[in-house]
Amino acid sequence: MSENQKKTIFSGVQPSGKLTLGNYLGAIRNFPILQQSYHCIYCVVDMHAITVRQEAAALRRATLEVLAQYIACGLDPEKSILFIQSHVPAHAELAWVLNCFTMFGEASRMTQFKDKSAKHADNINVGLFTYPVLMAADILLYQADLVPVGVDQSQHIEICRDIAGRFNGLYPGTFVMPEGYYPKAGEGAKINSLADPRMKMSKSDPNPGGCILLMDKPEDIMRKFKRAVTDSEASIVMDPVGKPGVSNLIQIYALATGKTIAEVENEFAGKGYGEFKPAVGEAVVELLRPIRERTEQLLASKDYLEQVYTQGAQKAAYLARKTLDKVYRKVGFVAR
Ligand code: ATP
Ligand code: LTN
């Protein structure tokens, strides 16, 4: 495929804490696969992260850690544009314009807003409310065709498409209409908490036992899997409704080993949780070991990371500016 025919991919991850196995299996794992055949742009969305209170030093550390983990998970800064959202002012600038093309009612319907408002009842700020508009700006600035994310983000992709459609209706030909690119069911679409398998594994989960972090040490990973909540009926079969805990573990084991769900069920037919849980732990330890080691090396090379995010921001800013100029012209702002 020639360079000009390649489609554009955009995605982002918040540096709101330490990355989890859910972030990896649901989203980041797919990022490097796509960089061969698409123009890929991957962002660390620090401006989204401050919709929830963050400690400044921790946010700075987490931002560099997500960038390092992008590279450790296989993204190549020579092939993909890797950058930090707050380094490209066009994100905030386009978000303002799009705020004026987003209806209060449609933003009110976002389940993430409702969930986070309930979780942070003492800080229901306007940024949390307009979070999806900033996310729409991220995507539309780069005229992205595809957005690889976990299924929990599908409502945000839909509102982005609604905003783009409304804007294009008034000002034809402004934005490419993006599409979500989700893992299939059973292929990492939704990894659940080990402590409460009906809930999504989330980096902001207050219960650390439920969450495997990419930087967890092998002994911590083993302990968390051995304590994973399952059920009293010790059979290893996929049944997401009746046996959510075991089904979550089967999915994780299948993804970590490259086996199908049926192969996993066969492998453990007639065996109990005492054998299965440590096997899942070991598979995940091996999956994450190279990522953790590479991340540690990269975090020790601050100059290299700085070079990656500086060059990434330059390339991103050039592309973003082109779209922003077009939008400013269409809405009637006087050219600078
Ligand atoms: P937070 O807990 O701060 O809201 P998060 O853990 O949900 O964060 P994000 O930064 O919002 O993580 O998400 C990064 C990417 O990881 C998104 O594409 C999201 O869909 C995906 N993702 C997050 N958690 C999971 C999960 N448990 N299973 C599958 N994909 C997930
Ligand atoms: N809301 C996303 C993070 C995000 C994003 C984006 C993902 C912000 N901007 C643009 C894809 C494209 C999340 O994963 N929670």
Short mmCIF file of N, CA and C and ligand atoms in Angstrom, two decimals, residues 10-14 23 27 43 45 48 85 112 116 131 134-136 138-139 147-150 152-153 156-157 200 203, ligand 2:
data_model
loop_
_atom_site.label_atom_id
_atom_site.label_comp_id
_atom_site.label_asym_id
_atom_site.label_seq_id
_atom_site.Cartn_x
_atom_site.Cartn_y
_atom_site.Cartn_z
N PHE A 10 -5.94 6.72 15.52
CA PHE A 10 -5.60 7.54 16.68
C PHE A 10 -6.12 6.84 17.93
N SER A 11 -5.31 6.81 18.98
CA SER A 11 -5.85 6.38 20.27
C SER A 11 -5.09 7.05 21.41
N GLY A 12 -5.66 6.97 22.59
CA GLY A 12 -5.04 7.61 23.75
C GLY A 12 -5.28 6.80 25.01
N VAL A 13 -4.39 6.97 25.95
CA VAL A 13 -4.54 6.34 27.27
C VAL A 13 -4.27 7.42 28.32
N GLN A 14 -5.07 7.42 29.38
CA GLN A 14 -4.89 8.43 30.43
C GLN A 14 -3.77 8.03 31.39
N ASN A 23 -5.95 -2.60 30.43
CA ASN A 23 -5.52 -1.61 29.42
C ASN A 23 -4.71 -2.29 28.33
N ALA A 27 -6.61 -2.78 24.82
CA ALA A 27 -6.28 -1.71 23.88
C ALA A 27 -4.83 -1.76 23.40
N CYS A 43 -1.40 8.86 21.81
CA CYS A 43 -1.26 10.03 22.67
C CYS A 43 -1.37 9.61 24.14
N VAL A 45 -2.99 11.02 27.23
CA VAL A 45 -3.96 12.10 27.39
C VAL A 45 -3.97 12.64 28.83
N HIS A 48 -7.02 14.80 29.90
CA HIS A 48 -8.18 14.03 30.38
C HIS A 48 -7.98 13.58 31.83
N GLN A 85 -0.58 14.86 25.12
CA GLN A 85 -1.70 15.72 24.69
C GLN A 85 -1.49 17.20 25.02
N GLN A 112 -19.97 7.05 31.47
CA GLN A 112 -18.71 7.30 32.21
C GLN A 112 -18.86 8.54 33.10
N LYS A 116 -18.35 8.26 37.02
CA LYS A 116 -17.28 9.04 37.70
C LYS A 116 -17.87 10.08 38.64
N TYR A 131 -15.52 15.92 29.08
CA TYR A 131 -14.48 14.93 28.74
C TYR A 131 -14.67 14.36 27.32
N LEU A 134 -13.50 16.74 24.51
CA LEU A 134 -12.04 16.79 24.33
C LEU A 134 -11.58 15.53 23.60
N MET A 135 -12.19 14.41 23.93
CA MET A 135 -11.82 13.16 23.25
C MET A 135 -12.20 13.23 21.76
N ALA A 136 -13.34 13.84 21.45
CA ALA A 136 -13.75 14.00 20.05
C ALA A 136 -12.73 14.88 19.34
N ASP A 138 -9.55 15.20 20.06
CA ASP A 138 -8.33 14.40 19.86
C ASP A 138 -8.43 13.63 18.53
N ILE A 139 -9.56 12.99 18.36
CA ILE A 139 -9.74 12.08 17.23
C ILE A 139 -9.89 12.86 15.92
N VAL A 147 -10.28 4.10 15.54
CA VAL A 147 -9.87 4.39 16.91
C VAL A 147 -9.89 3.09 17.72
N PRO A 148 -8.72 2.47 17.93
CA PRO A 148 -8.70 1.24 18.71
C PRO A 148 -8.84 1.52 20.20
N VAL A 149 -9.93 1.02 20.78
CA VAL A 149 -10.20 1.21 22.21
C VAL A 149 -10.94 -0.02 22.74
N GLY A 150 -11.03 -0.12 24.06
CA GLY A 150 -11.83 -1.18 24.68
C GLY A 150 -13.32 -0.85 24.50
N ASP A 152 -15.59 -0.41 26.53
CA ASP A 152 -16.15 0.57 27.48
C ASP A 152 -16.15 1.98 26.88
N GLN A 153 -15.41 2.19 25.80
CA GLN A 153 -15.32 3.52 25.18
C GLN A 153 -16.29 3.71 24.02
N HIS A 156 -18.34 6.86 23.88
CA HIS A 156 -17.56 8.06 23.57
C HIS A 156 -17.26 8.15 22.07
N ILE A 157 -17.09 7.01 21.43
CA ILE A 157 -16.86 7.03 19.98
C ILE A 157 -18.16 7.47 19.28
N LYS A 200 -15.36 -3.92 35.72
CA LYS A 200 -14.20 -3.76 34.84
C LYS A 200 -12.92 -3.62 35.67
N LYS A 203 -7.70 1.04 36.47
CA LYS A 203 -6.50 1.50 37.18
C LYS A 203 -6.84 2.40 38.35
N1 LTN B 2 -11.34 8.12 27.09
C1 LTN B 2 -10.29 7.24 26.64
C2 LTN B 2 -8.95 7.89 26.54
C3 LTN B 2 -8.92 8.79 25.37
C4 LTN B 2 -8.97 8.39 24.01
C5 LTN B 2 -8.93 9.58 23.25
C6 LTN B 2 -9.04 7.14 23.39
C7 LTN B 2 -8.88 10.14 25.38
N2 LTN B 2 -8.85 10.63 24.11
C8 LTN B 2 -8.98 9.54 21.87
C9 LTN B 2 -9.08 7.13 21.99
C10 LTN B 2 -9.06 8.31 21.26
C11 LTN B 2 -10.22 6.09 27.58
O1 LTN B 2 -9.66 5.16 27.20
N3 LTN B 2 -10.73 6.16 28.73
#
